Coordinates of C-alpha atoms in Angstrom, one line a residue:
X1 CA 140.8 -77.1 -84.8
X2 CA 141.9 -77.8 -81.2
X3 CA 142.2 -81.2 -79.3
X4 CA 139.0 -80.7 -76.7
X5 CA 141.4 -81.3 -74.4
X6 CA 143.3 -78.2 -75.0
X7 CA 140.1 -76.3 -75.2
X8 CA 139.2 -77.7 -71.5
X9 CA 142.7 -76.2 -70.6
X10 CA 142.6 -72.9 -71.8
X11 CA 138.7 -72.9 -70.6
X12 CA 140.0 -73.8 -67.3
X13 CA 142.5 -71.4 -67.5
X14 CA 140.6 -68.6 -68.0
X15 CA 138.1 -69.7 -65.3
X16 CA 140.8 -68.6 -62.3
X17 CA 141.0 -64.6 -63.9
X18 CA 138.0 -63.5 -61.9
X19 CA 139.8 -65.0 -58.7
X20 CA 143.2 -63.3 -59.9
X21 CA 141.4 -60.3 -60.3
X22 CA 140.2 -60.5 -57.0
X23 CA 143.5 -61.5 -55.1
X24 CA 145.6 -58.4 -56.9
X25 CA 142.1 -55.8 -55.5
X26 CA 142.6 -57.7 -52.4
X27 CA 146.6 -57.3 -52.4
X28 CA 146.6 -53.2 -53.7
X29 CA 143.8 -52.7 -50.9
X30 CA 146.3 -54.4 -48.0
X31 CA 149.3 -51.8 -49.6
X32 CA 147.0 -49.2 -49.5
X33 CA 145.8 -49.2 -46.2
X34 CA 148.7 -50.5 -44.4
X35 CA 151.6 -48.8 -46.0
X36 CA 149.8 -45.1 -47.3
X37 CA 147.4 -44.9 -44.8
X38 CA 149.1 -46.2 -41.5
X39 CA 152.4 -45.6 -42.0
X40 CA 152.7 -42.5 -44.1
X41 CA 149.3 -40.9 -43.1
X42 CA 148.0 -41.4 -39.7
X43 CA 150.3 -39.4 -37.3
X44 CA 148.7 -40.8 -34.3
X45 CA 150.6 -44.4 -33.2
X46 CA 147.9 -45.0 -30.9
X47 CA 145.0 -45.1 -33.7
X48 CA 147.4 -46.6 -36.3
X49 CA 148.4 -50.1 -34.0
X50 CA 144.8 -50.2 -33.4
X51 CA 144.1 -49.7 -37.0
X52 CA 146.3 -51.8 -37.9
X53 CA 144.9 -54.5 -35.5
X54 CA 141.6 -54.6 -36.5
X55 CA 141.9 -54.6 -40.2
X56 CA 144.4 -57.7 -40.2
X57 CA 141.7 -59.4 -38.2
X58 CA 139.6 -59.4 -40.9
X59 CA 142.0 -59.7 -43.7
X60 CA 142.7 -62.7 -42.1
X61 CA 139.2 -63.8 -41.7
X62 CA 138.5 -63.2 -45.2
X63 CA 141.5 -64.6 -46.9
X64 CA 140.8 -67.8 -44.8
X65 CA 137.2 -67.7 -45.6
X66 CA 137.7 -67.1 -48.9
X67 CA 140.6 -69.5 -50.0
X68 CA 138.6 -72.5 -48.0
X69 CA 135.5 -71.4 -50.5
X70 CA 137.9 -71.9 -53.6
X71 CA 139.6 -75.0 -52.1
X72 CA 137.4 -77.4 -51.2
X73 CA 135.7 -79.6 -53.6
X74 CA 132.5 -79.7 -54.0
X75 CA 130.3 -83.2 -53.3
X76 CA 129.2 -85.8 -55.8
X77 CA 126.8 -89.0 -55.2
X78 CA 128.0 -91.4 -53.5
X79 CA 127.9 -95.0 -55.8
X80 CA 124.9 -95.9 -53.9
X81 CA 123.1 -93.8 -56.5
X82 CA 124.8 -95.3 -59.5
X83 CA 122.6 -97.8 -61.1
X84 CA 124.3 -101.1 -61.7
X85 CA 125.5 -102.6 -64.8
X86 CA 122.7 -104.8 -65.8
X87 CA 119.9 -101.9 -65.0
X88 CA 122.3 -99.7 -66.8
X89 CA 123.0 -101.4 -70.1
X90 CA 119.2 -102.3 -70.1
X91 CA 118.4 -98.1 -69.3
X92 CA 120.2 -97.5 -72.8
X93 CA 118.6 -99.6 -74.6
X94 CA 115.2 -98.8 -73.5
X95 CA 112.6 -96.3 -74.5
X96 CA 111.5 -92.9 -72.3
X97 CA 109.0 -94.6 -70.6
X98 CA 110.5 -97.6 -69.9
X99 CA 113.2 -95.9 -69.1
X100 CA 111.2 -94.4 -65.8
X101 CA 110.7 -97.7 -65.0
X102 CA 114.2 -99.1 -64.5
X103 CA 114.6 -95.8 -62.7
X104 CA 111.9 -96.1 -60.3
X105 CA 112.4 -99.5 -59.4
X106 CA 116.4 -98.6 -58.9
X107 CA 115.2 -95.8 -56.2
X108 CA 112.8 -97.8 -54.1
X109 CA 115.6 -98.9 -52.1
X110 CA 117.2 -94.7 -51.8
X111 CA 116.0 -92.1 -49.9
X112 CA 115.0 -89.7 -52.5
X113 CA 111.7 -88.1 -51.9
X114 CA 112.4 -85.0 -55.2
X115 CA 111.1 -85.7 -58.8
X116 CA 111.1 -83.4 -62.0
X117 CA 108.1 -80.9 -63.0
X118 CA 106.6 -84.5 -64.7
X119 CA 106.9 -86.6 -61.5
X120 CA 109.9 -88.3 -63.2
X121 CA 112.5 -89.9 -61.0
X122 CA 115.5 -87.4 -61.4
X123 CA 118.8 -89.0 -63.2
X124 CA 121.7 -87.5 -64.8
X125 CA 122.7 -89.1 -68.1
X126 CA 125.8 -86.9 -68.4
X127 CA 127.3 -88.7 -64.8
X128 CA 124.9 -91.5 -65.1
X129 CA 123.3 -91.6 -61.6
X130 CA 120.4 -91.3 -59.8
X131 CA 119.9 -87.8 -58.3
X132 CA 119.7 -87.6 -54.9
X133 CA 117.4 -84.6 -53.4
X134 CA 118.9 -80.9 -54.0
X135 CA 121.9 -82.5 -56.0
X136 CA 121.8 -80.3 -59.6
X137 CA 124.4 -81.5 -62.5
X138 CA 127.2 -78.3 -62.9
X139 CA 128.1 -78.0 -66.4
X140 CA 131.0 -75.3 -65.6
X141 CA 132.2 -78.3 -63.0
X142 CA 130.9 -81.1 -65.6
X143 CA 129.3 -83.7 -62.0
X144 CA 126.9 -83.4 -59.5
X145 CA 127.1 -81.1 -56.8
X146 CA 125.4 -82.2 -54.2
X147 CA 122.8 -79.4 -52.4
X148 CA 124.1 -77.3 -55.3
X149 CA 123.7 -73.8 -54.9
X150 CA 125.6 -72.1 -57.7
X151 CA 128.8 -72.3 -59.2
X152 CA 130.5 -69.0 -58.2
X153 CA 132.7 -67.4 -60.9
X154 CA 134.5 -65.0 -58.0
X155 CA 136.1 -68.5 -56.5
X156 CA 135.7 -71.0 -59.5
X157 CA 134.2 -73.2 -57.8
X158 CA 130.9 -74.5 -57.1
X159 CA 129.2 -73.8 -53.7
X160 CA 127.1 -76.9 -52.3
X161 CA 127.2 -78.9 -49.5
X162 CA 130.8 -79.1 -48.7
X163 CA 131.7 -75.1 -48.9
X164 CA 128.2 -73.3 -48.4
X165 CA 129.3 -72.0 -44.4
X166 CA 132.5 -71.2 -46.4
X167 CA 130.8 -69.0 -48.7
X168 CA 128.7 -67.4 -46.3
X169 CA 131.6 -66.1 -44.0
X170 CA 133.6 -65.2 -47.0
X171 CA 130.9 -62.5 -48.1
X172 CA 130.4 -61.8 -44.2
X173 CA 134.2 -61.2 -43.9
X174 CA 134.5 -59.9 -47.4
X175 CA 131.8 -57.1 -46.1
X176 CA 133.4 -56.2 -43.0
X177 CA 136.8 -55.9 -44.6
X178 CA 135.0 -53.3 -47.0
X179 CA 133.1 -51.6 -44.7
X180 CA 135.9 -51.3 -42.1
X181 CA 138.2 -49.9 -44.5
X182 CA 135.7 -47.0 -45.8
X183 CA 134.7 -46.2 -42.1
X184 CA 138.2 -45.4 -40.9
X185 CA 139.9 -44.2 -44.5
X186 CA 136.6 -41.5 -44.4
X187 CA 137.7 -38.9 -42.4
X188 CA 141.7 -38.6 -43.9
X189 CA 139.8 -39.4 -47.8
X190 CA 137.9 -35.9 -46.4
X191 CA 140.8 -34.1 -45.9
X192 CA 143.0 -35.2 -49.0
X193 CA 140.0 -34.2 -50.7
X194 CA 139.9 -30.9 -48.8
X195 CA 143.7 -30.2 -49.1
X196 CA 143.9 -30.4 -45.5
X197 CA 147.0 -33.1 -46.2
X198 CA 150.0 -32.4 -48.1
X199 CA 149.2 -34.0 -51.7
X200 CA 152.0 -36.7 -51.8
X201 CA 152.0 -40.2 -53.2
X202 CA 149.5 -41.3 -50.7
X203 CA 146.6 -39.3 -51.8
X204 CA 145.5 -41.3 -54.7
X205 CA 145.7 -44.8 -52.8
X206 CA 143.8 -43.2 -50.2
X207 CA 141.1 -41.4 -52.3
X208 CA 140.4 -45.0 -54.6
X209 CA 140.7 -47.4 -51.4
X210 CA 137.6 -45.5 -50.0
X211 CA 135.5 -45.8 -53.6
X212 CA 136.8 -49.3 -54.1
X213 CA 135.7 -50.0 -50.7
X214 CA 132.2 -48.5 -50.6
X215 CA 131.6 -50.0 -54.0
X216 CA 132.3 -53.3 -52.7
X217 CA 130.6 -53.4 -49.3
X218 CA 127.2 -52.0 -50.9
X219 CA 127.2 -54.7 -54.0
X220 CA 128.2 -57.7 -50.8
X221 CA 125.9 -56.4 -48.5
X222 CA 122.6 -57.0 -50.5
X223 CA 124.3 -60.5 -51.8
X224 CA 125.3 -61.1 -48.2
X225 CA 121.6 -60.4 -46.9
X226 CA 119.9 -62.5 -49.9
X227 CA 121.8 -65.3 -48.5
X228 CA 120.7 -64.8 -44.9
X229 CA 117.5 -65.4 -45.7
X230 CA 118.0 -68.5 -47.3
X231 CA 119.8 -69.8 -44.3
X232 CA 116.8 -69.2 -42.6
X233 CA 114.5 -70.8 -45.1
X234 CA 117.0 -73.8 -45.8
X235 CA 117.0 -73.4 -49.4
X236 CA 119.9 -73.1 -52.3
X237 CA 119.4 -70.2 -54.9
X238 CA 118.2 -72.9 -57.3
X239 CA 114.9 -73.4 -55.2
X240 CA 114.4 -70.2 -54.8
X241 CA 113.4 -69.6 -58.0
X242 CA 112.2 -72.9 -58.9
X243 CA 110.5 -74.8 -55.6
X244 CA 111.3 -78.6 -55.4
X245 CA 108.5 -80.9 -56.6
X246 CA 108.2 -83.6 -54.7
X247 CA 105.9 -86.9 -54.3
X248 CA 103.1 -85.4 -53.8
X249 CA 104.0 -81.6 -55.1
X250 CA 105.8 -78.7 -55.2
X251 CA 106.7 -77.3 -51.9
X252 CA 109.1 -74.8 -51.2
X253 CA 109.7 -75.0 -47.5
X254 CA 109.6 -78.8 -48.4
X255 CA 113.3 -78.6 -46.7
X256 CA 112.6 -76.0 -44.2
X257 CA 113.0 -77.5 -40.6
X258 CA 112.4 -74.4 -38.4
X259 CA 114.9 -71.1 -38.3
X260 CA 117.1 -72.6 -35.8
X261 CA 117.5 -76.2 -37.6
X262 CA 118.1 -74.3 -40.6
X263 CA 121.2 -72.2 -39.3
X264 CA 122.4 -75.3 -37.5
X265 CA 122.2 -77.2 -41.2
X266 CA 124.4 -75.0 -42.5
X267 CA 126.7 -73.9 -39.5
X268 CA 126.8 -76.8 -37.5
X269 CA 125.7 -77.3 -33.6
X270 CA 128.6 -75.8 -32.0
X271 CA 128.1 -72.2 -31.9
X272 CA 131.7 -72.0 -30.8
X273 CA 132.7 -72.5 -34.2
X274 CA 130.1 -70.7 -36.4
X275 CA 132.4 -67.4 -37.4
X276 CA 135.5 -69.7 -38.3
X277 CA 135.9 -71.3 -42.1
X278 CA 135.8 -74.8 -40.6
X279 CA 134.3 -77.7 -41.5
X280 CA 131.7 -78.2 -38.6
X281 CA 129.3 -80.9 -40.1
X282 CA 129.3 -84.3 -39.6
X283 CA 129.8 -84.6 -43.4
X284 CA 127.0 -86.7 -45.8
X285 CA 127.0 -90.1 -45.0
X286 CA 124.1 -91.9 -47.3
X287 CA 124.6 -94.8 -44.8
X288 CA 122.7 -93.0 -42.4
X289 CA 119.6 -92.6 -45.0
X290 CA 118.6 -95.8 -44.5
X291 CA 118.2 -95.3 -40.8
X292 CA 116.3 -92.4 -40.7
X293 CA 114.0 -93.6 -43.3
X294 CA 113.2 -96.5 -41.0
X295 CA 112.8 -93.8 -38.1
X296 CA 110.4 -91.6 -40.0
X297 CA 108.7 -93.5 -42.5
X298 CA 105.2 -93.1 -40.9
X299 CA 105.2 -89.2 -41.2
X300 CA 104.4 -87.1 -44.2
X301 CA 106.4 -86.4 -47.1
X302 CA 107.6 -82.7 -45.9
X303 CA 108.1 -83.9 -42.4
X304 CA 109.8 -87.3 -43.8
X305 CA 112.4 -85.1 -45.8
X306 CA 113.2 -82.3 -43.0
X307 CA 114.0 -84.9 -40.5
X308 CA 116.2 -87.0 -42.6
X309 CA 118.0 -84.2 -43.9
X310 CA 118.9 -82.9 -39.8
X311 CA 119.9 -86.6 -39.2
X312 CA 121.9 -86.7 -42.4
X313 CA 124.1 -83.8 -41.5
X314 CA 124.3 -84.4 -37.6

C-alpha cells in the first residue's frame, strides 16, 4: 500500500483537472472567437475591433475573477478559539458531558452566539478549536473555513470569507463571457449552418463555440441567480439548507442585517469597487469581537449577532 502521503499527492493532484479542464474550454473558446470568428469570418473591421473589444473586457474580467477565486486561501480561526493546553489535555481525558463543560466555560470569554442541533457548543476535534459562528470544518481542505460556503471543485478551492465577492463576480463574468459570445457568434453560426459562408476550417469552431457557449451561460445563470439571493439574505449554501441554531433557536435570517447590509457584507462599502475581484473588506479581525459585544450586549440574540457581524467586517 501507499505512504498517505503519496495518496494526499496524487488526491491533490487530481483535484486541479476540473480547473485544467476549465482553462483549456476557456483557451479553445478565446482561439475560436478571436482567430475564426474575427479574423477569418467577420468581413466588417468596424464590428470585428468592436468585437474584439468587448469580449476581451470580459475575458479579462473573468480570468481575473476567476484566478483570485482559486488563489486566495480560504480563512481559519484565529488562536483565540484554540483552547489552551491545560483545558485541552483535561477535554481528552474527559467524558461527552464533561466534555461540554470545559467547552462552555472556554467560550464565555468568545463571541460565539451558534450551537449544534443539541445546544452543544460547536468544536472541531479534527483542528481542535472552538468554532466560531458560520465556520464549518472542510474535509476536501482538511481546516476550518471560516463563513464556509462550499468547497468548489471548478476552482479547488473552498469559498468562505476571504473569496466569496471572488466567486460571485467570477460566475457574473463567467456568464457574460458566455452570453456575449452566443449573442454575437448567432447570426454567422446561422449562416454556416445555412451554407450562406463558404464551409472552411472556421465552421466547426464557429458552430461548437455557440453550443458550448449557450450551454454554459444557461447552467451559470441559475447558479449565478441562486447566489444572488443569498447575498441578499446573508447566508452561505450550508444555511440554506440547514438554518443556524442558536442560543435560543434556530433562526435563519439569524444573520440577515437588512438587503443593503447584506450586499455591503459581501462587497464592501465602496461601490466603486464592487465589479472588480478585489479585496474590499476590512478583513476578520476577532479583536474587534470583543468591542462589539460590549456595544451590543443589551440587545437580543439575532440583533446581538447582525450587528457584530457588520462591525466585524467594517
Amino acid at each position: 500500500m501507499a505512504p498517505h502521503h503519496v495518496l494526499k499527492c496524487c488526491q491533490r493532484s487530481l483535484a486541479w483537472i476540473p480547473v485544467i479542464f476549465i482553462n483549456l474550454v476557456v483557451g479553445w473558446s478565446y482561439y475560436a472567437y478571436v482567430v475564426e470568428l474575427c479574423i477569418f469570418t467577420i468581413p466588417n473591421n468596424a464590428e470585428k475591433i468592436s468585437y474584439l473589444g468587448v469580449f476581451h473586457l470580459f475575458f479579462i474580467m473573468f480570468i481575473w475573477s476567476y484566478w483570485k477565486t482559486i488563489c486566495s486561501r480560504p480563512v481559519s480561526p484565529s488562536k483565540e478559539f484554540c483552547l489552551a493546553k491545560v483545558e485541552k489535555e483535561q477535554y481528552e481525558k474527559e467524558q461527552p458531558d464533561a466534555q461540554q463543560d470545559i467547552l462552555k466555560k472556554a467560550a464565555v470569554g468568545l463571541p460565539v452566539y451558534t450551537r449544534t442541533g443539541t445546544g452543544a457548543v460547536r468544536y472541531c476535534d479534527h483542528c481542535q478549536v472552538i468554532k466560531p459562528d458560520r465556520c464549518h470544518h472542510c474535509s476536501t481542505c482538511d481546516m476550518c473555513v471560516l463563513k464556509m460556503d462550499h468547497h468548489c471543485p471548478w476552482v479547488n478551492n473552498c469559498v468562505g470569507f476571504s473569496n466569496y465577492k471572488f466567486f460571485v463576480l467570477f460566475l457574473a463574468y463567467s456568464m457574460l463571457y458566455c452570453v456575449f459570445i452566443a449573442a454575437t457568434v448567432l447570426q454567422y453560426f446561422i449562416k454556416f449552418w445555412t451554407n450562406q459562408l463558404p464551409d472552411t476550417h472556421a465552421k466547426f469552431h464557429v458552430l461548437f463555440l455557440f453550443f458550448v457557449a449557450a450551454m454554459f451561460f444557461i447552467s451559470i445563470l441559475s447558479l449565478f441567480s441562486y447566489h444572488l439571493w443569498l447575498v441578499g439574505k446573508n447566508r452561505t449554501t450550508i444555511e440554506a439548507f440547514r438554518a443556524p441554531v442558536f442560543r435560543n433557536g434556530p433562526d435563519k435570517n439569524g444573520f440577515s442585517l437588512g438587503f443593503s447590509r447584506n450586499v455591503v457584507e459581501v462587497f464592501g462599502d465602496q461601490k466603486k469597487y464592487w465589479m472588480f475581484p478585489i479585496y474590499t473588506r476590512t478583513g476578520c479581525s476577532y479583536d474587534r469581537w470583543r468591542e462589539c459585544w460590549n456595544i451590543t450586549n443589551e440587545m437580543t440574540v439575532s440583533e446581538n449577532v447582525g450587528l457584530i457581524q457588520y462591525k466585524l467586517m467594517y
